[in-house]
């Protein structure tokens, strides 16, 4: 039934082509003797050559084109894709765990079409010509398709005459844009249709049966195709006027513009070596020294864009940084591994972002539970801006309340009390967290950076059956949570209609008391109930489940607001994920329940975009780990952050370099070091604005008590004397869940004290002077790295002998970053050692930076490993 419409569509394309081009087809008659079906493989000089190919070949071959999936969203091209029964090819410009699966499905569909007798059209290069030569490099689509359908006849098409068009790369100062085709209507009208100057195009076709072409191995086939496409030599650009009377008659084409070069001078040798190993694994051969250069393109190594996406994702997972586009060179992989990728500027803030709040007084938390504090704030400040990000735009408290209310109805139907939460920092994460609260569910924030083993542990401990996440996030990361069902926010949103929201909107505006009773009346008002569950980073054998109660989190927020002089006019930059205690309460919940504004960015490693976003959104409060804060400040120049009044750091020691950089970039801003622990909601102490005590990590928040006990006598230490830090107060969590070991509390003087495991002293003002960590773990980017956990797999693989231990893991923190080393008496490479850790389920920060061969592992008199000696060896490195 669709054939008449297909012919009409072809006739329309033929008319458009005729008005601008004079197409001559050579060799078509010789094709008649070759049996079908046909796999049509054209070169790709410009965006307009598909129209020329279809206009010339469709009446005879009725080809099914393979079209980039994004073009199906184009209102002009989408109908043609439907009518021509086009096969969708995934866009590989952005890394995605689903791209390979989609590409394989497209090849399978095309192969099935050929076997069924249909003719298929595929552009084997997958991209436009950049320099008037067709380069296939490592593109694999043609070889994969011919391997799947070997009996198809290959019909090659060489198009000449389009080089120099505005739809190709001859104008090298800027990339060609597909939407410029819309200008064709104006051109045709101004030329009265019949008088449009025409570009002469020659199309040469030649058919090759199975016996006439090389074997469909990627390298052999691609070199054969390149030789055929480029047989007539490089084409010189030709300009054809756009009007028969007016306008310019010639143009001087600019020379090719070199791609911007990344500054890779500081890339560590270890990073280059690790990337070379990963490339060697993909190539199934060692990377030659001549190839291990920044400018080496993947296509020159025989790798295609899909394999580039796989390499990019592998580097992201190993090193913890992300990119928006697929790497195409060795240098771009280096940059990704070092976090040097510039992902482009963030979207400018909408005008509504700068609307002042209804009152500009101090921030205030209005409730004893999170749900009460949020609902009361939203009803009181419904017109005020609450949050923003690049996807959601600006969200007022009213919209945030309506969205969370609507989501809570769906979340209430989840047949389990505990629900996993797997989302980066974003408005969507705020909505999901608040929606789960209003549904009476207990959110369990899942840390996806520590690998599948720890995710599985979280599922088991908390009995999770459902996890709230987003399709886009799962697609990008390839994350799986075995034993659970994903609840995708995209599906939840699609099920919420305007008719559902309208009565709730009217209620919020005209019956706030009823709304308050409706939302809070069905919830448990006890603030001692758990509000969220976080997990430690695994400083021992397995991460521990940390329940934080409503009272914990609200007390921390209420104490922090006056301590840091927060006001309704403050703007916070929220970029740490919800599984991070700092990201959850300080950068997430605190602004939403106290009346400040927060602008989110989902990627904490995207330092350039974060720096520009902080400037564009007039951020006043920059809070995060020194690692991330340092990344951001490095991307700024003096004057970029005139509104910034405070930089608050925690989770690791703030190096002097950040104080100096802050003085240069934002001299008006106080740099305030603080001290926080997941089990304490998390902020325990922080320096006060205008009264910071350099060298300390601040005074305790109001209502928080500190106690320093001697390690030997367990007696209180006097002022200035170091000992074990203990914390008491409403911010301290009630105890680990599902933990069979001892709880970290001691009873003293009628109070329950949390034993931090950290060493410190109190100065004359009651501020904490930090002296180090007792347990063997490091911190990097705010995440704990357990040295015993990293050592255990190797201790099992190489158990001690009568000569002593054969392996040991030790690490140090330096201003330049962490260094974690495996000391071993056995022949182990860094590649194999990290592979062992990956098999054990370790990911992200849980990795080794080096392997050192030693004659013997130093031991104490008891026979235990002497880690002090190993630390001294690292310090002398």
PDB file of N, CA and C in Angstrom, residues 107-193:
ATOM      1  N   UNK A 107      23.268  -4.328  11.694  1.00  0.00           N
ATOM      2  CA  UNK A 107      23.925  -5.205  10.718  1.00  0.00           C
ATOM      3  C   UNK A 107      23.094  -6.467  10.500  1.00  0.00           C
ATOM      4  N   UNK A 108      22.567  -7.011  11.587  1.00  0.00           N
ATOM      5  CA  UNK A 108      21.750  -8.217  11.472  1.00  0.00           C
ATOM      6  C   UNK A 108      20.490  -7.938  10.655  1.00  0.00           C
ATOM      7  N   UNK A 109      19.864  -6.775  10.876  1.00  0.00           N
ATOM      8  CA  UNK A 109      18.664  -6.425  10.109  1.00  0.00           C
ATOM      9  C   UNK A 109      18.989  -6.252   8.631  1.00  0.00           C
ATOM     10  N   UNK A 110      20.131  -5.589   8.343  1.00  0.00           N
ATOM     11  CA  UNK A 110      20.530  -5.391   6.948  1.00  0.00           C
ATOM     12  C   UNK A 110      20.856  -6.731   6.283  1.00  0.00           C
ATOM     13  N   UNK A 111      21.541  -7.616   7.014  1.00  0.00           N
ATOM     14  CA  UNK A 111      21.857  -8.936   6.457  1.00  0.00           C
ATOM     15  C   UNK A 111      20.585  -9.718   6.175  1.00  0.00           C
ATOM     16  N   UNK A 112      19.614  -9.660   7.085  1.00  0.00           N
ATOM     17  CA  UNK A 112      18.342 -10.344   6.862  1.00  0.00           C
ATOM     18  C   UNK A 112      17.616  -9.788   5.646  1.00  0.00           C
ATOM     19  N   UNK A 113      17.713  -8.452   5.451  1.00  0.00           N
ATOM     20  CA  UNK A 113      17.083  -7.833   4.282  1.00  0.00           C
ATOM     21  C   UNK A 113      17.716  -8.331   2.993  1.00  0.00           C
ATOM     22  N   UNK A 114      19.058  -8.435   2.968  1.00  0.00           N
ATOM     23  CA  UNK A 114      19.741  -8.934   1.778  1.00  0.00           C
ATOM     24  C   UNK A 114      19.355 -10.390   1.503  1.00  0.00           C
ATOM     25  N   UNK A 115      19.309 -11.194   2.546  1.00  0.00           N
ATOM     26  CA  UNK A 115      18.949 -12.593   2.365  1.00  0.00           C
ATOM     27  C   UNK A 115      17.512 -12.744   1.879  1.00  0.00           C
ATOM     28  N   UNK A 116      16.658 -11.765   2.221  1.00  0.00           N
ATOM     29  CA  UNK A 116      15.264 -11.808   1.785  1.00  0.00           C
ATOM     30  C   UNK A 116      15.087 -11.257   0.377  1.00  0.00           C
ATOM     31  N   UNK A 117      16.192 -10.800  -0.234  1.00  0.00           N
ATOM     32  CA  UNK A 117      16.122 -10.299  -1.598  1.00  0.00           C
ATOM     33  C   UNK A 117      16.062  -8.797  -1.726  1.00  0.00           C
ATOM     34  N   UNK A 118      16.058  -8.051  -0.606  1.00  0.00           N
ATOM     35  CA  UNK A 118      16.071  -6.593  -0.666  1.00  0.00           C
ATOM     36  C   UNK A 118      17.475  -6.097  -0.979  1.00  0.00           C
ATOM     37  N   UNK A 119      17.544  -4.915  -1.592  1.00  0.00           N
ATOM     38  CA  UNK A 119      18.814  -4.246  -1.828  1.00  0.00           C
ATOM     39  C   UNK A 119      19.041  -3.232  -0.705  1.00  0.00           C
ATOM     40  N   UNK A 120      20.267  -3.130  -0.220  1.00  0.00           N
ATOM     41  CA  UNK A 120      20.596  -2.287   0.940  1.00  0.00           C
ATOM     42  C   UNK A 120      21.669  -1.293   0.541  1.00  0.00           C
ATOM     43  N   UNK A 121      21.526  -0.063   1.018  1.00  0.00           N
ATOM     44  CA  UNK A 121      22.517   0.989   0.765  1.00  0.00           C
ATOM     45  C   UNK A 121      23.209   1.341   2.073  1.00  0.00           C
ATOM     46  N   UNK A 122      24.536   1.313   2.063  1.00  0.00           N
ATOM     47  CA  UNK A 122      25.343   1.619   3.246  1.00  0.00           C
ATOM     48  C   UNK A 122      26.509   2.502   2.856  1.00  0.00           C
ATOM     49  N   UNK A 123      26.769   3.552   3.631  1.00  0.00           N
ATOM     50  CA  UNK A 123      27.961   4.365   3.453  1.00  0.00           C
ATOM     51  C   UNK A 123      29.066   3.757   4.316  1.00  0.00           C
ATOM     52  N   UNK A 124      30.029   3.068   3.706  1.00  0.00           N
ATOM     53  CA  UNK A 124      30.981   2.278   4.499  1.00  0.00           C
ATOM     54  C   UNK A 124      31.899   3.107   5.386  1.00  0.00           C
ATOM     55  N   UNK A 125      32.186   4.357   5.004  1.00  0.00           N
ATOM     56  CA  UNK A 125      33.083   5.174   5.837  1.00  0.00           C
ATOM     57  C   UNK A 125      32.374   5.654   7.086  1.00  0.00           C
ATOM     58  N   UNK A 126      31.057   5.847   6.989  1.00  0.00           N
ATOM     59  CA  UNK A 126      30.295   6.319   8.136  1.00  0.00           C
ATOM     60  C   UNK A 126      30.473   7.787   8.434  1.00  0.00           C
ATOM     61  N   UNK A 127      31.174   8.523   7.557  1.00  0.00           N
ATOM     62  CA  UNK A 127      31.377   9.955   7.792  1.00  0.00           C
ATOM     63  C   UNK A 127      31.697  10.641   6.472  1.00  0.00           C
ATOM     64  N   UNK A 128      31.569  11.971   6.480  1.00  0.00           N
ATOM     65  CA  UNK A 128      31.875  12.755   5.290  1.00  0.00           C
ATOM     66  C   UNK A 128      33.372  12.752   5.005  1.00  0.00           C
ATOM     67  N   UNK A 129      33.714  12.878   3.721  1.00  0.00           N
ATOM     68  CA  UNK A 129      35.113  13.087   3.355  1.00  0.00           C
ATOM     69  C   UNK A 129      35.596  14.410   3.943  1.00  0.00           C
ATOM     70  N   UNK A 130      36.804  14.400   4.493  1.00  0.00           N
ATOM     71  CA  UNK A 130      37.350  15.605   5.109  1.00  0.00           C
ATOM     72  C   UNK A 130      38.332  16.326   4.197  1.00  0.00           C
ATOM     73  N   UNK A 131      38.953  15.621   3.236  1.00  0.00           N
ATOM     74  CA  UNK A 131      40.007  16.231   2.438  1.00  0.00           C
ATOM     75  C   UNK A 131      39.933  15.806   0.971  1.00  0.00           C
ATOM     76  N   UNK A 132      38.720  15.504   0.486  1.00  0.00           N
ATOM     77  CA  UNK A 132      38.494  15.074  -0.902  1.00  0.00           C
ATOM     78  C   UNK A 132      39.030  13.677  -1.166  1.00  0.00           C
ATOM     79  N   UNK A 133      39.375  12.936  -0.126  1.00  0.00           N
ATOM     80  CA  UNK A 133      39.744  11.536  -0.237  1.00  0.00           C
ATOM     81  C   UNK A 133      38.794  10.741   0.646  1.00  0.00           C
ATOM     82  N   UNK A 134      38.448   9.550   0.200  1.00  0.00           N
ATOM     83  CA  UNK A 134      37.618   8.678   1.021  1.00  0.00           C
ATOM     84  C   UNK A 134      38.532   7.817   1.895  1.00  0.00           C
ATOM     85  N   UNK A 135      38.406   7.976   3.220  1.00  0.00           N
ATOM     86  CA  UNK A 135      39.201   7.218   4.184  1.00  0.00           C
ATOM     87  C   UNK A 135      38.256   6.307   4.968  1.00  0.00           C
ATOM     88  N   UNK A 136      38.489   5.018   4.907  1.00  0.00           N
ATOM     89  CA  UNK A 136      37.675   4.084   5.676  1.00  0.00           C
ATOM     90  C   UNK A 136      38.337   3.683   6.985  1.00  0.00           C
ATOM     91  N   UNK A 137      39.669   3.756   7.050  1.00  0.00           N
ATOM     92  CA  UNK A 137      40.366   3.404   8.277  1.00  0.00           C
ATOM     93  C   UNK A 137      39.950   2.038   8.783  1.00  0.00           C
ATOM     94  N   UNK A 138      39.440   2.002  10.020  1.00  0.00           N
ATOM     95  CA  UNK A 138      39.033   0.735  10.621  1.00  0.00           C
ATOM     96  C   UNK A 138      37.539   0.502  10.596  1.00  0.00           C
ATOM     97  N   UNK A 139      36.794   1.245   9.757  1.00  0.00           N
ATOM     98  CA  UNK A 139      35.340   1.064   9.702  1.00  0.00           C
ATOM     99  C   UNK A 139      35.011  -0.396   9.397  1.00  0.00           C
ATOM    100  N   UNK A 140      34.046  -0.935  10.106  1.00  0.00           N
ATOM    101  CA  UNK A 140      33.804  -2.364  10.014  1.00  0.00           C
ATOM    102  C   UNK A 140      32.432  -2.735   9.475  1.00  0.00           C
ATOM    103  N   UNK A 141      31.550  -1.757   9.246  1.00  0.00           N
ATOM    104  CA  UNK A 141      30.176  -2.079   8.878  1.00  0.00           C
ATOM    105  C   UNK A 141      30.112  -2.884   7.582  1.00  0.00           C
ATOM    106  N   UNK A 142      30.864  -2.471   6.549  1.00  0.00           N
ATOM    107  CA  UNK A 142      30.799  -3.161   5.257  1.00  0.00           C
ATOM    108  C   UNK A 142      31.302  -4.591   5.365  1.00  0.00           C
ATOM    109  N   UNK A 143      32.427  -4.785   6.042  1.00  0.00           N
ATOM    110  CA  UNK A 143      32.973  -6.142   6.151  1.00  0.00           C
ATOM    111  C   UNK A 143      32.070  -7.032   7.003  1.00  0.00           C
ATOM    112  N   UNK A 144      31.503  -6.500   8.081  1.00  0.00           N
ATOM    113  CA  UNK A 144      30.599  -7.294   8.910  1.00  0.00           C
ATOM    114  C   UNK A 144      29.355  -7.703   8.132  1.00  0.00           C
ATOM    115  N   UNK A 145      28.835  -6.767   7.317  1.00  0.00           N
ATOM    116  CA  UNK A 145      27.621  -7.053   6.563  1.00  0.00           C
ATOM    117  C   UNK A 145      27.884  -8.087   5.471  1.00  0.00           C
ATOM    118  N   UNK A 146      29.013  -7.967   4.785  1.00  0.00           N
ATOM    119  CA  UNK A 146      29.337  -8.945   3.738  1.00  0.00           C
ATOM    120  C   UNK A 146      29.662 -10.311   4.338  1.00  0.00           C
ATOM    121  N   UNK A 147      30.240 -10.328   5.520  1.00  0.00           N
ATOM    122  CA  UNK A 147      30.489 -11.609   6.172  1.00  0.00           C
ATOM    123  C   UNK A 147      29.178 -12.292   6.536  1.00  0.00           C
ATOM    124  N   UNK A 148      28.163 -11.481   6.893  1.00  0.00           N
ATOM    125  CA  UNK A 148      26.863 -12.036   7.257  1.00  0.00           C
ATOM    126  C   UNK A 148      26.030 -12.396   6.031  1.00  0.00           C
ATOM    127  N   UNK A 149      26.244 -11.686   4.915  1.00  0.00           N
ATOM    128  CA  UNK A 149      25.490 -11.943   3.673  1.00  0.00           C
ATOM    129  C   UNK A 149      26.469 -12.048   2.510  1.00  0.00           C
ATOM    130  N   UNK A 150      27.272 -13.111   2.432  1.00  0.00           N
ATOM    131  CA  UNK A 150      28.367 -13.203   1.452  1.00  0.00           C
ATOM    132  C   UNK A 150      27.902 -13.308   0.001  1.00  0.00           C
ATOM    133  N   UNK A 151      26.663 -13.678  -0.233  1.00  0.00           N
ATOM    134  CA  UNK A 151      26.204 -13.865  -1.615  1.00  0.00           C
ATOM    135  C   UNK A 151      25.706 -12.583  -2.265  1.00  0.00           C
ATOM    136  N   UNK A 152      25.682 -11.477  -1.518  1.00  0.00           N
ATOM    137  CA  UNK A 152      25.220 -10.219  -2.092  1.00  0.00           C
ATOM    138  C   UNK A 152      26.235  -9.695  -3.107  1.00  0.00           C
ATOM    139  N   UNK A 153      25.734  -9.063  -4.160  1.00  0.00           N
ATOM    140  CA  UNK A 153      26.592  -8.390  -5.136  1.00  0.00           C
ATOM    141  C   UNK A 153      26.865  -6.976  -4.647  1.00  0.00           C
ATOM    142  N   UNK A 154      28.128  -6.588  -4.633  1.00  0.00           N
ATOM    143  CA  UNK A 154      28.518  -5.254  -4.192  1.00  0.00           C
ATOM    144  C   UNK A 154      28.425  -4.296  -5.367  1.00  0.00           C
ATOM    145  N   UNK A 155      27.661  -3.224  -5.193  1.00  0.00           N
ATOM    146  CA  UNK A 155      27.534  -2.181  -6.206  1.00  0.00           C
ATOM    147  C   UNK A 155      28.207  -0.923  -5.667  1.00  0.00           C
ATOM    148  N   UNK A 156      29.400  -0.616  -6.205  1.00  0.00           N
ATOM    149  CA  UNK A 156      30.140   0.556  -5.750  1.00  0.00           C
ATOM    150  C   UNK A 156      29.691   1.788  -6.524  1.00  0.00           C
ATOM    151  N   UNK A 157      29.648   2.903  -5.809  1.00  0.00           N
ATOM    152  CA  UNK A 157      29.226   4.180  -6.404  1.00  0.00           C
ATOM    153  C   UNK A 157      30.269   5.231  -6.054  1.00  0.00           C
ATOM    154  N   UNK A 158      30.830   5.871  -7.086  1.00  0.00           N
ATOM    155  CA  UNK A 158      31.807   6.943  -6.885  1.00  0.00           C
ATOM    156  C   UNK A 158      31.213   8.243  -7.405  1.00  0.00           C
ATOM    157  N   UNK A 159      30.928   9.165  -6.488  1.00  0.00           N
ATOM    158  CA  UNK A 159      30.323  10.444  -6.843  1.00  0.00           C
ATOM    159  C   UNK A 159      31.396  11.517  -6.900  1.00  0.00           C
ATOM    160  N   UNK A 160      31.433  12.247  -8.018  1.00  0.00           N
ATOM    161  CA  UNK A 160      32.389  13.351  -8.215  1.00  0.00           C
ATOM    162  C   UNK A 160      31.617  14.597  -8.604  1.00  0.00           C
ATOM    163  N   UNK A 161      32.130  15.745  -8.179  1.00  0.00           N
ATOM    164  CA  UNK A 161      31.515  17.011  -8.542  1.00  0.00           C
ATOM    165  C   UNK A 161      30.891  17.749  -7.380  1.00  0.00           C
ATOM    166  N   UNK A 162      30.744  17.079  -6.235  1.00  0.00           N
ATOM    167  CA  UNK A 162      30.136  17.725  -5.072  1.00  0.00           C
ATOM    168  C   UNK A 162      31.159  18.380  -4.150  1.00  0.00           C
ATOM    169  N   UNK A 163      32.440  18.107  -4.378  1.00  0.00           N
ATOM    170  CA  UNK A 163      33.457  18.704  -3.507  1.00  0.00           C
ATOM    171  C   UNK A 163      33.539  20.199  -3.799  1.00  0.00           C
ATOM    172  N   UNK A 164      33.297  20.997  -2.812  1.00  0.00           N
ATOM    173  CA  UNK A 164      33.184  22.445  -2.964  1.00  0.00           C
ATOM    174  C   UNK A 164      31.815  22.943  -2.585  1.00  0.00           C
ATOM    175  N   UNK A 165      30.868  22.028  -2.419  1.00  0.00           N
ATOM    176  CA  UNK A 165      29.525  22.381  -1.970  1.00  0.00           C
ATOM    177  C   UNK A 165      29.553  22.833  -0.511  1.00  0.00           C
ATOM    178  N   UNK A 166      28.574  23.660  -0.149  1.00  0.00           N
ATOM    179  CA  UNK A 166      28.467  24.093   1.249  1.00  0.00           C
ATOM    180  C   UNK A 166      28.128  22.921   2.166  1.00  0.00           C
ATOM    181  N   UNK A 167      27.699  21.790   1.582  1.00  0.00           N
ATOM    182  CA  UNK A 167      27.314  20.633   2.370  1.00  0.00           C
ATOM    183  C   UNK A 167      28.465  19.643   2.543  1.00  0.00           C
ATOM    184  N   UNK A 168      29.674  20.033   2.188  1.00  0.00           N
ATOM    185  CA  UNK A 168      30.853  19.211   2.401  1.00  0.00           C
ATOM    186  C   UNK A 168      31.896  19.972   3.190  1.00  0.00           C
ATOM    187  N   UNK A 169      33.065  19.335   3.366  1.00  0.00           N
ATOM    188  CA  UNK A 169      34.115  19.902   4.203  1.00  0.00           C
ATOM    189  C   UNK A 169      35.089  20.800   3.441  1.00  0.00           C
ATOM    190  N   UNK A 170      34.769  21.152   2.194  1.00  0.00           N
ATOM    191  CA  UNK A 170      35.684  22.026   1.460  1.00  0.00           C
ATOM    192  C   UNK A 170      35.792  23.387   2.135  1.00  0.00           C
ATOM    193  N   UNK A 171      34.670  23.865   2.741  1.00  0.00           N
ATOM    194  CA  UNK A 171      34.725  25.084   3.563  1.00  0.00           C
ATOM    195  C   UNK A 171      35.237  24.662   4.937  1.00  0.00           C
ATOM    196  N   UNK A 172      36.551  24.577   5.085  1.00  0.00           N
ATOM    197  CA  UNK A 172      37.142  23.944   6.261  1.00  0.00           C
ATOM    198  C   UNK A 172      37.092  24.802   7.509  1.00  0.00           C
ATOM    199  N   UNK A 173      36.623  26.064   7.397  1.00  0.00           N
ATOM    200  CA  UNK A 173      36.591  26.910   8.586  1.00  0.00           C
ATOM    201  C   UNK A 173      35.504  26.492   9.556  1.00  0.00           C
ATOM    202  N   UNK A 174      34.512  25.760   9.071  1.00  0.00           N
ATOM    203  CA  UNK A 174      33.453  25.293   9.955  1.00  0.00           C
ATOM    204  C   UNK A 174      32.841  24.033   9.362  1.00  0.00           C
ATOM    205  N   UNK A 175      32.316  23.154  10.201  1.00  0.00           N
ATOM    206  CA  UNK A 175      31.766  21.896   9.675  1.00  0.00           C
ATOM    207  C   UNK A 175      30.481  22.143   8.909  1.00  0.00           C
ATOM    208  N   UNK A 176      30.195  21.308   7.914  1.00  0.00           N
ATOM    209  CA  UNK A 176      28.926  21.437   7.189  1.00  0.00           C
ATOM    210  C   UNK A 176      27.759  21.080   8.100  1.00  0.00           C
ATOM    211  N   UNK A 177      26.641  21.720   7.878  1.00  0.00           N
ATOM    212  CA  UNK A 177      25.457  21.502   8.697  1.00  0.00           C
ATOM    213  C   UNK A 177      24.310  21.000   7.836  1.00  0.00           C
ATOM    214  N   UNK A 178      23.695  19.925   8.288  1.00  0.00           N
ATOM    215  CA  UNK A 178      22.625  19.316   7.517  1.00  0.00           C
ATOM    216  C   UNK A 178      21.432  20.241   7.382  1.00  0.00           C
ATOM    217  N   UNK A 179      21.158  21.065   8.397  1.00  0.00           N
ATOM    218  CA  UNK A 179      19.965  21.902   8.350  1.00  0.00           C
ATOM    219  C   UNK A 179      20.043  22.973   7.269  1.00  0.00           C
ATOM    220  N   UNK A 180      21.236  23.216   6.718  1.00  0.00           N
ATOM    221  CA  UNK A 180      21.338  24.217   5.651  1.00  0.00           C
ATOM    222  C   UNK A 180      20.559  23.809   4.403  1.00  0.00           C
ATOM    223  N   UNK A 181      20.186  22.531   4.326  1.00  0.00           N
ATOM    224  CA  UNK A 181      19.381  22.110   3.187  1.00  0.00           C
ATOM    225  C   UNK A 181      18.056  22.881   3.130  1.00  0.00           C
ATOM    226  N   UNK A 182      17.626  23.392   4.281  1.00  0.00           N
ATOM    227  CA  UNK A 182      16.385  24.164   4.290  1.00  0.00           C
ATOM    228  C   UNK A 182      16.505  25.439   3.471  1.00  0.00           C
ATOM    229  N   UNK A 183      17.734  25.912   3.233  1.00  0.00           N
ATOM    230  CA  UNK A 183      17.920  27.119   2.419  1.00  0.00           C
ATOM    231  C   UNK A 183      17.644  26.859   0.948  1.00  0.00           C
ATOM    232  N   UNK A 184      17.548  25.564   0.558  1.00  0.00           N
ATOM    233  CA  UNK A 184      17.317  25.245  -0.855  1.00  0.00           C
ATOM    234  C   UNK A 184      16.020  25.862  -1.360  1.00  0.00           C
ATOM    235  N   UNK A 185      14.979  25.908  -0.512  1.00  0.00           N
ATOM    236  CA  UNK A 185      13.695  26.462  -0.954  1.00  0.00           C
ATOM    237  C   UNK A 185      13.854  27.917  -1.371  1.00  0.00           C
ATOM    238  N   UNK A 186      14.562  28.699  -0.550  1.00  0.00           N
ATOM    239  CA  UNK A 186      14.768  30.105  -0.902  1.00  0.00           C
ATOM    240  C   UNK A 186      15.587  30.275  -2.170  1.00  0.00           C
ATOM    241  N   UNK A 187      16.603  29.395  -2.319  1.00  0.00           N
ATOM    242  CA  UNK A 187      17.442  29.465  -3.526  1.00  0.00           C
ATOM    243  C   UNK A 187      16.604  29.175  -4.768  1.00  0.00           C
ATOM    244  N   UNK A 188      15.786  28.125  -4.699  1.00  0.00           N
ATOM    245  CA  UNK A 188      14.982  27.761  -5.865  1.00  0.00           C
ATOM    246  C   UNK A 188      13.964  28.843  -6.194  1.00  0.00           C
ATOM    247  N   UNK A 189      13.337  29.401  -5.176  1.00  0.00           N
ATOM    248  CA  UNK A 189      12.331  30.449  -5.421  1.00  0.00           C
ATOM    249  C   UNK A 189      12.971  31.676  -6.039  1.00  0.00           C
ATOM    250  N   UNK A 190      14.127  32.086  -5.486  1.00  0.00           N
ATOM    251  CA  UNK A 190      14.781  33.297  -6.019  1.00  0.00           C
ATOM    252  C   UNK A 190      15.251  33.108  -7.443  1.00  0.00           C
ATOM    253  N   UNK A 191      15.480  31.867  -7.856  1.00  0.00           N
ATOM    254  CA  UNK A 191      15.886  31.575  -9.231  1.00  0.00           C
ATOM    255  C   UNK A 191      14.702  31.184 -10.117  1.00  0.00           C
ATOM    256  N   UNK A 192      13.478  31.414  -9.616  1.00  0.00           N
ATOM    257  CA  UNK A 192      12.268  31.054 -10.352  1.00  0.00           C
ATOM    258  C   UNK A 192      12.282  29.580 -10.749  1.00  0.00           C
ATOM    259  N   UNK A 193      12.898  28.761  -9.893  1.00  0.00           N
ATOM    260  CA  UNK A 193      12.974  27.310 -10.028  1.00  0.00           C
ATOM    261  C   UNK A 193      13.763  26.857 -11.255  1.00  0.00           C
TER     262      UNK A 193
END
